[in-house]
Tab-separated table of C-alpha atoms in Angstrom:
chain	number	residue	atom	x	y	z
T	215	MET	CA	0.000	0.000	0.000
T	216	ALA	CA	2.812	2.386	0.905
T	217	SER	CA	4.573	1.701	-2.404
T	218	PHE	CA	1.337	2.407	-4.297
T	219	VAL	CA	0.951	5.755	-2.531
T	220	THR	CA	4.608	6.595	-3.135
T	221	ASN	CA	4.340	5.704	-6.833
T	222	THR	CA	1.153	7.744	-7.185
T	223	VAL	CA	2.708	10.791	-5.530
T	224	LEU	CA	5.889	10.501	-7.609
T	225	ASN	CA	3.960	10.032	-10.856
T	226	GLU	CA	1.751	13.029	-10.092
T	227	SER	CA	4.812	15.137	-9.259
T	228	MET	CA	6.500	14.122	-12.517
T	229	ARG	CA	3.376	14.891	-14.545
T	230	GLN	CA	3.069	18.308	-12.910
T	231	PHE	CA	6.770	18.997	-13.471
T	232	LYS	CA	6.495	18.062	-17.149
T	233	SER	CA	3.326	20.104	-17.513
T	234	ASN	CA	4.986	23.171	-15.996
T	235	GLN	CA	8.047	22.609	-18.141
T	236	ASN	CA	5.963	22.342	-21.311
T	237	ASP	CA	3.910	25.417	-20.397
T	238	SER	CA	7.048	27.470	-19.880
T	239	LYS	CA	8.282	26.660	-23.376
T	240	GLN	CA	6.673	27.977	-26.481
T	241	LYS	CA	4.367	25.653	-28.344
T	242	ILE	CA	6.190	23.880	-31.143
T	243	ASP	CA	4.358	22.325	-34.055
T	244	TRP	CA	6.319	19.097	-34.486
T	245	ASN	CA	4.121	18.213	-37.462
T	246	ASP	CA	5.465	21.161	-39.460
T	247	PHE	CA	7.988	19.112	-41.428
T	248	ASN	CA	10.446	21.594	-42.915
T	249	TYR	CA	13.881	19.955	-42.865
T	250	PRO	CA	15.988	18.891	-44.796
T	251	PRO	CA	15.012	21.391	-47.479
T	252	LEU	CA	14.017	19.029	-50.296
T	253	ILE	CA	12.977	15.947	-48.337
T	254	LYS	CA	11.209	17.622	-45.370
T	255	VAL	CA	10.943	14.714	-42.938
T	256	ILE	CA	11.437	16.489	-39.590
T	257	HIS	CA	10.657	19.794	-37.930
T	258	TYR	CA	13.695	21.988	-37.329
T	259	ASN	CA	13.792	25.670	-36.464
T	260	ILE	CA	16.794	27.080	-34.639
T	261	GLU	CA	14.702	30.059	-33.493
T	262	GLU	CA	12.612	27.739	-31.299
T	263	VAL	CA	15.675	26.699	-29.333
T	264	GLN	CA	16.387	28.514	-26.080
T	265	PRO	CA	19.327	30.912	-26.590
T	266	GLU	CA	21.662	29.028	-24.239
T	267	TYR	CA	21.213	25.817	-26.278
T	268	ARG	CA	21.482	27.264	-29.789
T	269	LEU	CA	25.216	26.709	-30.095
T	270	VAL	CA	24.761	23.097	-29.004
T	271	VAL	CA	22.022	22.489	-31.569
T	272	ARG	CA	24.056	24.187	-34.288
T	273	SER	CA	27.018	21.935	-33.535
T	274	LEU	CA	24.736	18.886	-33.772
T	275	TRP	CA	23.400	20.185	-37.083
T	276	LEU	CA	26.885	20.885	-38.449
T	277	SER	CA	28.021	17.379	-37.440
T	278	SER	CA	25.232	15.847	-39.495
T	279	ILE	CA	26.133	18.039	-42.489
T	280	LEU	CA	29.817	17.117	-42.180
T	281	ILE	CA	29.005	13.398	-42.196
T	282	VAL	CA	27.274	13.904	-45.545
T	283	ALA	CA	30.373	15.726	-46.815
T	284	TYR	CA	32.617	12.964	-45.462
T	285	THR	CA	30.679	10.133	-47.093
T	286	LEU	CA	30.584	11.894	-50.470
T	287	LEU	CA	34.305	12.659	-50.274
T	288	ASN	CA	34.973	9.055	-49.262
T	289	ILE	CA	33.096	7.761	-52.325
T	290	ILE	CA	35.132	10.025	-54.618
T	291	ASP	CA	38.433	9.112	-52.956
T	292	ASN	CA	37.801	5.367	-52.978
T	293	SER	CA	36.591	5.484	-56.594
T	294	ILE	CA	39.836	7.167	-57.646
T	295	GLN	CA	41.857	4.662	-55.619
T	296	ALA	CA	39.982	1.778	-57.260
T	297	GLY	CA	40.780	3.308	-60.650
T	298	TYR	CA	44.467	3.140	-59.755
T	299	GLY	CA	44.276	-0.534	-58.833
T	300	ILE	CA	43.519	-0.533	-55.107
T	301	ASP	CA	40.668	-2.895	-54.102
T	302	GLY	CA	37.427	-1.954	-55.827
T	303	ILE	CA	35.412	-3.285	-52.894
T	304	ARG	CA	36.242	0.013	-51.180
T	305	ILE	CA	33.598	1.676	-53.362
T	306	LEU	CA	30.965	-0.696	-51.974
T	307	TYR	CA	32.131	0.104	-48.450
T	308	SER	CA	31.833	3.809	-49.228
T	309	PHE	CA	28.221	3.390	-50.295
T	310	MET	CA	27.569	1.326	-47.167
T	311	PHE	CA	28.922	4.256	-45.135
T	312	LEU	CA	26.688	6.636	-47.074
T	313	PHE	CA	23.576	4.637	-46.235
T	314	SER	CA	24.511	3.913	-42.615
T	315	PHE	CA	26.439	6.912	-41.230
T	316	ASN	CA	24.109	9.596	-42.538
T	317	PRO	CA	20.895	8.178	-41.016
T	318	ILE	CA	22.649	7.474	-37.706
T	319	GLN	CA	24.101	10.980	-37.489
T	320	PHE	CA	20.767	12.484	-38.588
T	321	PHE	CA	19.024	10.481	-35.840
T	322	ILE	CA	21.523	11.778	-33.281
T	323	PHE	CA	21.052	15.349	-34.495
T	324	TYR	CA	17.276	15.151	-34.271
T	325	ARG	CA	17.287	13.291	-30.962
T	326	GLY	CA	19.566	15.918	-29.434
T	327	TYR	CA	17.604	18.801	-30.962
T	328	LYS	CA	14.216	17.541	-29.823
T	329	GLY	CA	15.590	16.602	-26.403
T	330	VAL	CA	17.053	20.057	-25.865
T	331	VAL	CA	13.935	21.846	-27.111
T	332	SER	CA	11.117	19.838	-25.583
T	333	ASP	CA	11.796	16.523	-23.866
T	334	PRO	CA	14.974	15.952	-21.808
T	335	TYR	CA	14.108	12.252	-21.564
T	336	LEU	CA	15.154	11.885	-25.221
T	337	LEU	CA	18.672	12.916	-24.245
T	338	VAL	CA	19.348	9.683	-22.345
T	339	LEU	CA	19.690	7.598	-25.515
T	340	TYR	CA	21.351	10.516	-27.296
T	341	LYS	CA	24.176	10.632	-24.751
T	342	TRP	CA	25.092	6.961	-25.025
T	343	VAL	CA	24.828	6.731	-28.796
T	344	GLN	CA	26.861	9.925	-29.132
T	345	ILE	CA	29.631	8.484	-26.944
T	346	ILE	CA	29.766	5.367	-29.127
T	347	LEU	CA	29.828	7.467	-32.299
T	348	ILE	CA	32.618	9.698	-31.009
T	349	LEU	CA	34.729	6.613	-30.325
T	350	CYS	CA	33.904	5.299	-33.812
T	351	TRP	CA	34.795	8.604	-35.500
T	352	ILE	CA	38.146	8.703	-33.682
T	353	THR	CA	38.889	5.111	-34.672
T	354	PHE	CA	37.848	5.660	-38.292
T	355	SER	CA	40.121	8.701	-38.580
T	356	ILE	CA	43.096	6.526	-37.620
T	357	VAL	CA	42.622	3.102	-39.223
T	358	ALA	CA	42.981	2.081	-42.854
T	359	ILE	CA	40.540	-0.812	-43.112
T	360	LEU	CA	37.425	-1.347	-45.200
T	361	GLY	CA	36.874	1.971	-46.971
T	362	PHE	CA	38.374	4.211	-44.311
T	363	ASN	CA	41.374	6.300	-45.255
T	364	GLY	CA	42.764	6.996	-41.798
T	365	PHE	CA	45.992	8.660	-40.808
T	366	ILE	CA	47.793	5.309	-41.055
T	367	ILE	CA	47.425	5.143	-44.850
T	368	LEU	CA	48.268	8.791	-45.552
T	369	GLN	CA	51.996	8.191	-46.064
T	370	PHE	CA	51.289	5.492	-48.657
T	371	LEU	CA	48.718	7.630	-50.446
T	372	PHE	CA	50.927	10.732	-50.534
T	373	GLU	CA	53.793	8.654	-51.924
T	374	PHE	CA	51.889	6.827	-54.684
T	375	LEU	CA	48.567	8.704	-55.137
T	376	PRO	CA	49.084	12.288	-53.930
T	377	PHE	CA	45.617	13.513	-54.913
T	378	CYS	CA	44.013	10.632	-52.996
T	379	GLY	CA	46.287	11.479	-50.081
T	380	VAL	CA	44.949	15.033	-50.019
T	381	LEU	CA	41.360	13.758	-50.161
T	382	ALA	CA	42.094	11.257	-47.373
T	383	LEU	CA	43.618	14.027	-45.268
T	384	PHE	CA	40.441	16.080	-45.734
T	385	GLU	CA	38.381	13.026	-44.712
T	386	ASP	CA	40.395	12.658	-41.513
T	387	ILE	CA	40.139	16.366	-40.733
T	388	ILE	CA	36.367	16.198	-41.224
T	389	PHE	CA	36.200	13.269	-38.794
T	390	LEU	CA	38.187	15.203	-36.200
T	391	ILE	CA	35.945	18.264	-36.602
T	392	ILE	CA	32.917	15.994	-36.115
T	393	VAL	CA	34.531	14.559	-32.972
T	394	PHE	CA	35.118	18.072	-31.633
T	395	LEU	CA	31.578	19.283	-32.425
T	396	SER	CA	29.953	16.127	-31.087
T	397	GLY	CA	32.084	16.188	-27.954
T	398	PHE	CA	31.241	19.839	-27.363
T	399	ALA	CA	27.505	19.176	-27.762
T	400	LEU	CA	27.663	16.100	-25.543
T	401	PHE	CA	29.574	17.968	-22.833
T	402	ARG	CA	27.147	20.899	-22.854
T	403	ILE	CA	24.056	18.691	-22.865
T	404	TRP	CA	25.465	16.486	-20.116
T	405	ASN	CA	26.228	19.496	-17.896
T	406	ILE	CA	23.166	21.602	-18.652
T	407	LYS	CA	20.480	18.963	-18.510
T	408	GLU	CA	21.653	16.957	-15.502
């Protein structure tokens, strides 16, 4: 009986807290799908974000844009490498990255954005997936397996395929920028929302 009363009181307190929290924020029409520009599958408006969280949301947004740039650059780089005789399977890996990394990073962007704007509960999954992705991005910027052109392969590429070496260097720099932006957003969200 005591646990029932405790649960009821806690649930009512949580509902009231969430209600007050939602009332204090402006009403957001989540059904106004306006992003990305041509596809329009989610609602995104930086003006609806509280000023102290705008930089965080912008860094999440920029990370998702940079992953698109990385995957396209990776396809170009691996296609050129395949043309010079390096394994052609790298092109397939590049397309696998295109169809896996972009949706994952887009999910993380939207989860973080919506969690910051309206529902802090969404940030729980965001935090753990973001940690895993940061570790992956660091690893992928170093290794030279599958279709990744990490720092390890740069010496070989600059020696035999200089243009591919430059592209691979840009890929690695993009990964490190994504790590920085994602780490910044994760740090701010972890400190602000807890």
